[in-house]
mmCIF file of C-alpha atoms in Angstrom:
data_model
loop_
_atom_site.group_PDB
_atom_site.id
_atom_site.type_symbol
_atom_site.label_atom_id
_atom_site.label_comp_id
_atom_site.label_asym_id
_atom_site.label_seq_id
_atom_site.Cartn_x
_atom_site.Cartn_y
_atom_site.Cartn_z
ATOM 1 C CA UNK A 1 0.000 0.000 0.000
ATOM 2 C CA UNK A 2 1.288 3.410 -1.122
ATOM 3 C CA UNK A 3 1.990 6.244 1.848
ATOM 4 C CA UNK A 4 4.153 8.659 3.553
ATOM 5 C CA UNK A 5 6.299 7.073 6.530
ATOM 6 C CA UNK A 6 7.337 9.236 9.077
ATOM 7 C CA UNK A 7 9.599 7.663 12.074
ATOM 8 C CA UNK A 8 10.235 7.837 14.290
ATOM 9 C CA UNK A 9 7.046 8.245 16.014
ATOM 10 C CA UNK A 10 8.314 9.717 19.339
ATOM 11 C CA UNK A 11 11.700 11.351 19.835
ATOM 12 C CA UNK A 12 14.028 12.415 22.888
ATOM 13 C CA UNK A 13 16.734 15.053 22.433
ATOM 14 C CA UNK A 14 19.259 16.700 24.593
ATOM 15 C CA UNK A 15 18.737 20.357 24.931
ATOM 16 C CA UNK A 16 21.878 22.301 22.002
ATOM 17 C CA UNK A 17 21.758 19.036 19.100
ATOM 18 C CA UNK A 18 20.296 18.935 15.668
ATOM 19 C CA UNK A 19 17.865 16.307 15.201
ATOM 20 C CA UNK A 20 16.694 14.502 11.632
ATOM 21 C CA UNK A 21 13.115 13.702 11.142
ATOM 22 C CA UNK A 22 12.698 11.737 8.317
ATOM 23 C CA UNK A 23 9.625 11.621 5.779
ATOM 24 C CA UNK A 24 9.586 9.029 2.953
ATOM 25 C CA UNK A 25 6.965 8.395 0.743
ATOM 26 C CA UNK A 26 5.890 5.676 -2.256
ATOM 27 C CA UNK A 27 3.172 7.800 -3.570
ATOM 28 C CA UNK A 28 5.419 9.462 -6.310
ATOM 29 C CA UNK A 29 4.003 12.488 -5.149
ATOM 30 C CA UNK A 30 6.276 15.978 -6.825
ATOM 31 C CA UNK A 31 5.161 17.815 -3.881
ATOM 32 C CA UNK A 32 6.123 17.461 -0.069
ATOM 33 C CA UNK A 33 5.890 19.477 2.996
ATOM 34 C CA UNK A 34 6.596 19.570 6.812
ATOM 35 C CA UNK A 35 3.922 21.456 9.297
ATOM 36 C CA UNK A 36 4.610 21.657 12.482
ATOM 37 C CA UNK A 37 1.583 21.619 15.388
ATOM 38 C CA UNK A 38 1.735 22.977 18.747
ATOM 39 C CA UNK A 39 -1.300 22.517 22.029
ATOM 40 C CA UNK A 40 -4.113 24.710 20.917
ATOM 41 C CA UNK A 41 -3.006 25.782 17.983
ATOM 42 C CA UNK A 42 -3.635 25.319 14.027
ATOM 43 C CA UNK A 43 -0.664 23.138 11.999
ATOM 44 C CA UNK A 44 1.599 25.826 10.581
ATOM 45 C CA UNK A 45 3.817 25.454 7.461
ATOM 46 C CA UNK A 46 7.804 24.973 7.973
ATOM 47 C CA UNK A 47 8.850 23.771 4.642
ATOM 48 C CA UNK A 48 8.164 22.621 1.172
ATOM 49 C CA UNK A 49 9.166 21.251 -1.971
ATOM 50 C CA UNK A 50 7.871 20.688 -5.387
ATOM 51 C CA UNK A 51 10.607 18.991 -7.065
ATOM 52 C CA UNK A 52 13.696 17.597 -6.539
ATOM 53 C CA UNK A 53 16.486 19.431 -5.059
ATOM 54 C CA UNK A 54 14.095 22.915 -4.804
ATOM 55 C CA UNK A 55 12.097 23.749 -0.983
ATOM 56 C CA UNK A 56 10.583 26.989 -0.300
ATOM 57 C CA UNK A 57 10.211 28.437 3.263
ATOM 58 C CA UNK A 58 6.377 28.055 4.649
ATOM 59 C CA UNK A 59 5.710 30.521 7.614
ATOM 60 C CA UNK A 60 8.383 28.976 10.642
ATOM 61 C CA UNK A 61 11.700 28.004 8.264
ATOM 62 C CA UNK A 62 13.453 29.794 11.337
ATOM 63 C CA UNK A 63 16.047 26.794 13.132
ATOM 64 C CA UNK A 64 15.133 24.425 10.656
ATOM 65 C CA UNK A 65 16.261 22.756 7.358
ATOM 66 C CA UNK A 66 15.262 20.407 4.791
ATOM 67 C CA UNK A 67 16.718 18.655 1.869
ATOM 68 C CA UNK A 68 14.645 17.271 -1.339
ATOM 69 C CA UNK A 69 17.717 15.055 -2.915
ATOM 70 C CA UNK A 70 15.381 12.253 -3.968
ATOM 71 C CA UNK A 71 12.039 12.195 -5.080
ATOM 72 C CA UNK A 72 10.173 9.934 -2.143
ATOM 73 C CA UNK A 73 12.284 11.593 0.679
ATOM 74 C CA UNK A 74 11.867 15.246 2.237
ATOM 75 C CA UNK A 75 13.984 14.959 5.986
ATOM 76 C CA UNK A 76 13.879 17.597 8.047
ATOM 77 C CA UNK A 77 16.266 18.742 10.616
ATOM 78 C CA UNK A 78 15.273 20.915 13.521
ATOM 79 C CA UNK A 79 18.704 22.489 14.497
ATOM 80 C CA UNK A 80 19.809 24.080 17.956
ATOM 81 C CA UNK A 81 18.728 27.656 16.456
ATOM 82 C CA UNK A 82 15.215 26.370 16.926
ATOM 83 C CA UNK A 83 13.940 28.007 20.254
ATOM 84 C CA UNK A 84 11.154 25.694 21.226
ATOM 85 C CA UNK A 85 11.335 22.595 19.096
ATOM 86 C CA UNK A 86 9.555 20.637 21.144
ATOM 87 C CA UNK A 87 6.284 19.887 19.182
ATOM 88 C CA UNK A 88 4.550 17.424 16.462
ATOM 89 C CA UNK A 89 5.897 17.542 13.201
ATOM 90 C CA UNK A 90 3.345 15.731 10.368
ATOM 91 C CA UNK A 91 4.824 15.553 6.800
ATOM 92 C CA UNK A 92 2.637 15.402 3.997
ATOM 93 C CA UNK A 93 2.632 14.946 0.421
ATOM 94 C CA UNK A 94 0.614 15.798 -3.258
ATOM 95 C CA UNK A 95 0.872 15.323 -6.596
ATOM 96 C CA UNK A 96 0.067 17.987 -9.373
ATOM 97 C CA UNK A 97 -2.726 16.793 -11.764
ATOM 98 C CA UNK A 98 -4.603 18.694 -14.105
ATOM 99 C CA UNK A 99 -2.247 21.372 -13.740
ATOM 100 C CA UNK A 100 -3.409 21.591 -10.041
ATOM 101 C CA UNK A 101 -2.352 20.217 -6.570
ATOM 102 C CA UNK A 102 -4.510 17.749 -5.464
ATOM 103 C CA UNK A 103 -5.592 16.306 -1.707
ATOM 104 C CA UNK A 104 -2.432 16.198 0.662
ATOM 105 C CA UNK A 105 -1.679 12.836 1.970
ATOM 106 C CA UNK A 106 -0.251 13.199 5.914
ATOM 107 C CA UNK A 107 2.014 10.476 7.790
ATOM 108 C CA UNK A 108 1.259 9.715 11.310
ATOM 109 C CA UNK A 109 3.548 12.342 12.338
ATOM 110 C CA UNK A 110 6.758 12.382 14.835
ATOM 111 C CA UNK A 111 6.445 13.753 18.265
ATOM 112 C CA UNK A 112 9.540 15.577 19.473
ATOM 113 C CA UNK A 113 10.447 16.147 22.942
ATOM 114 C CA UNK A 114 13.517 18.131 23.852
ATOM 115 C CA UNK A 115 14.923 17.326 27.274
ATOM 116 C CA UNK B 1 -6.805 37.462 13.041
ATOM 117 C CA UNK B 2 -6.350 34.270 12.201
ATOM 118 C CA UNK B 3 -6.694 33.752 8.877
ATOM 119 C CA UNK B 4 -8.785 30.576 9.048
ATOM 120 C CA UNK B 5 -11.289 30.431 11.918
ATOM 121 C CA UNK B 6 -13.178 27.726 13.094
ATOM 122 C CA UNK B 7 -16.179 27.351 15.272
ATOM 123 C CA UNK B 8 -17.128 25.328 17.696
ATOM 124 C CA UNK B 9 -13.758 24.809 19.219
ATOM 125 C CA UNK B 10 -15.388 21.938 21.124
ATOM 126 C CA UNK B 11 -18.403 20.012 20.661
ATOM 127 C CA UNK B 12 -20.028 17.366 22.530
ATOM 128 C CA UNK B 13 -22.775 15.730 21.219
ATOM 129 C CA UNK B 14 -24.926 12.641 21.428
ATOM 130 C CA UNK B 15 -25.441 9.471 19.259
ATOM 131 C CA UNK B 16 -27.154 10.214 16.508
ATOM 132 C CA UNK B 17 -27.077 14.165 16.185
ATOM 133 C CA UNK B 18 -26.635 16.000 13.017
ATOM 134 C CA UNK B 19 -22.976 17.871 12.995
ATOM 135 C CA UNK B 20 -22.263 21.193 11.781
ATOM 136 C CA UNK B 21 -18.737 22.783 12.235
ATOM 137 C CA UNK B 22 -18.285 25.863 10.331
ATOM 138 C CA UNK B 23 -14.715 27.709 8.756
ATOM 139 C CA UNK B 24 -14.456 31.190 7.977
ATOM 140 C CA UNK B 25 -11.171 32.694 6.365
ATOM 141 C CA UNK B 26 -10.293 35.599 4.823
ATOM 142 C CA UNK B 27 -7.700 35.269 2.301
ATOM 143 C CA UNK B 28 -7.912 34.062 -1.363
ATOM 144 C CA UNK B 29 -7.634 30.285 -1.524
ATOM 145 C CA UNK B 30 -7.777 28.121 -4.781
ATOM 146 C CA UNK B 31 -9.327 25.288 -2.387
ATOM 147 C CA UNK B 32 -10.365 24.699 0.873
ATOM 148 C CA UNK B 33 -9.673 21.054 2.879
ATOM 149 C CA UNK B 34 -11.364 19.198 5.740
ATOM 150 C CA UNK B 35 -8.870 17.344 7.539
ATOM 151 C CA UNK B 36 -9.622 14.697 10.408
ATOM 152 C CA UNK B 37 -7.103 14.011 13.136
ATOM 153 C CA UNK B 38 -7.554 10.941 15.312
ATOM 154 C CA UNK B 39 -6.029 11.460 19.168
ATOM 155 C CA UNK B 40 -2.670 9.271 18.101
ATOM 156 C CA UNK B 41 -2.397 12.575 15.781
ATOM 157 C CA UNK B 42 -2.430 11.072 12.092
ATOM 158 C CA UNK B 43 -4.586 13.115 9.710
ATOM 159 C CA UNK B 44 -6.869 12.122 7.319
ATOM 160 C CA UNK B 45 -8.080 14.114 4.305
ATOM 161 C CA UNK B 46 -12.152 14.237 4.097
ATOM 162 C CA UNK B 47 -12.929 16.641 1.285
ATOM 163 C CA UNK B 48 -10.856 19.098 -0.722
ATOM 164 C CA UNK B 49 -13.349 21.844 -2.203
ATOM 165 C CA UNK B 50 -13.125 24.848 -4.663
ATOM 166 C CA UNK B 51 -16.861 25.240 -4.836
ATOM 167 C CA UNK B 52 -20.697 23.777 -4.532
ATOM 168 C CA UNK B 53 -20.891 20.550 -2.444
ATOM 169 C CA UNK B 54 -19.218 17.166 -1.797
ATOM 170 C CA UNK B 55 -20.576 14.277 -0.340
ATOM 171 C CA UNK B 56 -19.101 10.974 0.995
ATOM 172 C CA UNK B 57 -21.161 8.455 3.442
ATOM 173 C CA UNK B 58 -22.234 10.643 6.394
ATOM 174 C CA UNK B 59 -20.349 13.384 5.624
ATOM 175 C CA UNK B 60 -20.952 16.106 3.583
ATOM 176 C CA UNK B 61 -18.829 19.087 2.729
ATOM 177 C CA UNK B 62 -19.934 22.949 1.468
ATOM 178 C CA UNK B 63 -18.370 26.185 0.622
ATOM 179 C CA UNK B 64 -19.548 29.305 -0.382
ATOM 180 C CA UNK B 65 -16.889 31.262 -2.287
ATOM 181 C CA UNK B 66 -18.537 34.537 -1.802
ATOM 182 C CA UNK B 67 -19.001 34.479 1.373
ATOM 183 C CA UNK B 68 -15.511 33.000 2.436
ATOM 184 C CA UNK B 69 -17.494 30.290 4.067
ATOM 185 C CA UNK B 70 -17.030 26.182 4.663
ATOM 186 C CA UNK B 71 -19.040 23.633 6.630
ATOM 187 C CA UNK B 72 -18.564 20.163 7.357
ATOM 188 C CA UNK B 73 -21.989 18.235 8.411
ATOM 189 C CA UNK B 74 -21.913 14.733 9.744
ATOM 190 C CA UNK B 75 -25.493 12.661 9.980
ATOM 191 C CA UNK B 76 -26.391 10.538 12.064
ATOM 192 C CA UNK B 77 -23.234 11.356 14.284
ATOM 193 C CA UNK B 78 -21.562 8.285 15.969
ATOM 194 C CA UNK B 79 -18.941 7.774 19.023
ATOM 195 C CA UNK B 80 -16.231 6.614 16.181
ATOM 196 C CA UNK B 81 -16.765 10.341 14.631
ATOM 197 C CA UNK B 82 -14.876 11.594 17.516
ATOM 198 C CA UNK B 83 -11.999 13.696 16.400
ATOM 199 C CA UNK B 84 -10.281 16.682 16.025
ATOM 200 C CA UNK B 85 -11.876 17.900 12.243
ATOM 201 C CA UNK B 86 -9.351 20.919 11.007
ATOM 202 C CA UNK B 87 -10.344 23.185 7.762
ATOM 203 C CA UNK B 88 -7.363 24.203 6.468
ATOM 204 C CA UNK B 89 -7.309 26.819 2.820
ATOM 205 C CA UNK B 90 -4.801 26.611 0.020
ATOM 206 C CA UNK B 91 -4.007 30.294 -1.019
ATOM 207 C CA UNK B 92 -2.333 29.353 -4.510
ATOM 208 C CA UNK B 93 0.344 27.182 -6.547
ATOM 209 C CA UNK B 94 2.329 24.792 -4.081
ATOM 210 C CA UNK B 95 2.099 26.557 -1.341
ATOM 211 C CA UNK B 96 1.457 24.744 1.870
ATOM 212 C CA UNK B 97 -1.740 24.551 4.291
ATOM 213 C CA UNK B 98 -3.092 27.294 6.278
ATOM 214 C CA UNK B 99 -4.690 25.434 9.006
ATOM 215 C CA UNK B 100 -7.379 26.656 11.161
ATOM 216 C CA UNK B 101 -6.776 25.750 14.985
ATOM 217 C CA UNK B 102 -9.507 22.517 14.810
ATOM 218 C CA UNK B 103 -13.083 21.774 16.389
ATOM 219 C CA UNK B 104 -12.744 18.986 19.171
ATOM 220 C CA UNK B 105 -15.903 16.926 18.238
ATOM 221 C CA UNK B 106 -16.968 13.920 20.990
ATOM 222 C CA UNK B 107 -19.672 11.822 20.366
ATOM 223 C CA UNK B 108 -21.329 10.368 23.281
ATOM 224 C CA UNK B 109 -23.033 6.852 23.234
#
């Protein structure tokens, strides 16, 4: 069955490293993105990409990077710049048809805790 | 402002009432989503709408472009329809999500 695989699903970090989240998916999907979701609050947009090797800030790019090298894979890494990266991070994925993006397909998420 | 507002925040309801959450935003979108998130946090995509009506089982979908308006109706509501249920607009191109914050919906037996 075709999807987006996001693992881990819970994650521990010390307080000062860079952590990897990783995002693959089997959809052959062009476009991929990474929102992240706080308590009480709406998903908000860190990154995304429409092709290989190209990303585009979304609305929180601050302390965190991505990389597109491959089609199926879109990691993200939430770097020691990032103030509060503790959070859930869902990646998600669409594909362009009809010269439009259609429905965004969302892995189960990773759940970061900085400690 | 946010936005992409959503209303109720929360809902509790019993077995077998009809649902209505409602979105509001106020930007130009080139389609609007209903998203479901179960508590383990994985989302599912209901409906994605650019206009008029969509309707799958129980659920049915509605925007009205004019009036920068979306609701999501569920019939004959049941415990397993208990979720968080985001709208969330696409403003153009690739760009990503705007999400609104979610309506807690719990269905009681």
């Amino acid at each position: 069955d075709g999807g987006i695989t996001q693992s881990p699903k819970y994650l521990f970090r010390k307080e000062g490293q860079n952590v990897t989240l990783s995002c693959e998916q089997n959809l052959n999907h062009d476009a991929m993105y990474w929102y992240r979701q706080d308590p009480g609050q709406g998903l908000r947009l860190i990154y995304y990409s429409q092709i290989v090797n190209d990303f585009q800030k979304g609305d929180i790019a601050e302390g965190y990077s991505v990389s597109r090298e491959k089609k199926e894979s879109f990691p993200l890494t939430v770097t020691s710049a990032q103030k509060n990266p503790t959070a859930f991070y869902l990646c998600a994925s669409s594909i362009m048809s009809r010269g439009m993006l259609q429905p965004q397909h969302f892995g189960d998420g990773t759940r970061l805790s900085i400690l | 402002k946010n936005e992409v507002e959503q209303s109720p925040q929360n809902l509790t309801a019993q077995e077998g009432e009809f649902i209505t959450i409602n979105c509001s935003y106020s930007v130009g979108i080139s389609a609007l989503h209903w998203l479901q998130q179960h508590p383990g946090g994985g989302i599912v995509s209901l409906f994605m709408l650019s206009s008029g009506k969509k309707k799958h089982g129980r659920l049915i979908a509605t925007i009205n472009i004019q009036e920068k308006h979306s609701s999501l109706h569920i019939t004959a509501s049941h415990p397993r329809d208990s979720a968080v249920y985001i709208c969330a607009v696409r403003r153009g191109g690739a760009d990503g999500l705007t999400f609104g914050k979610g309506t807690h919906l719990i269905i009681q037996p």
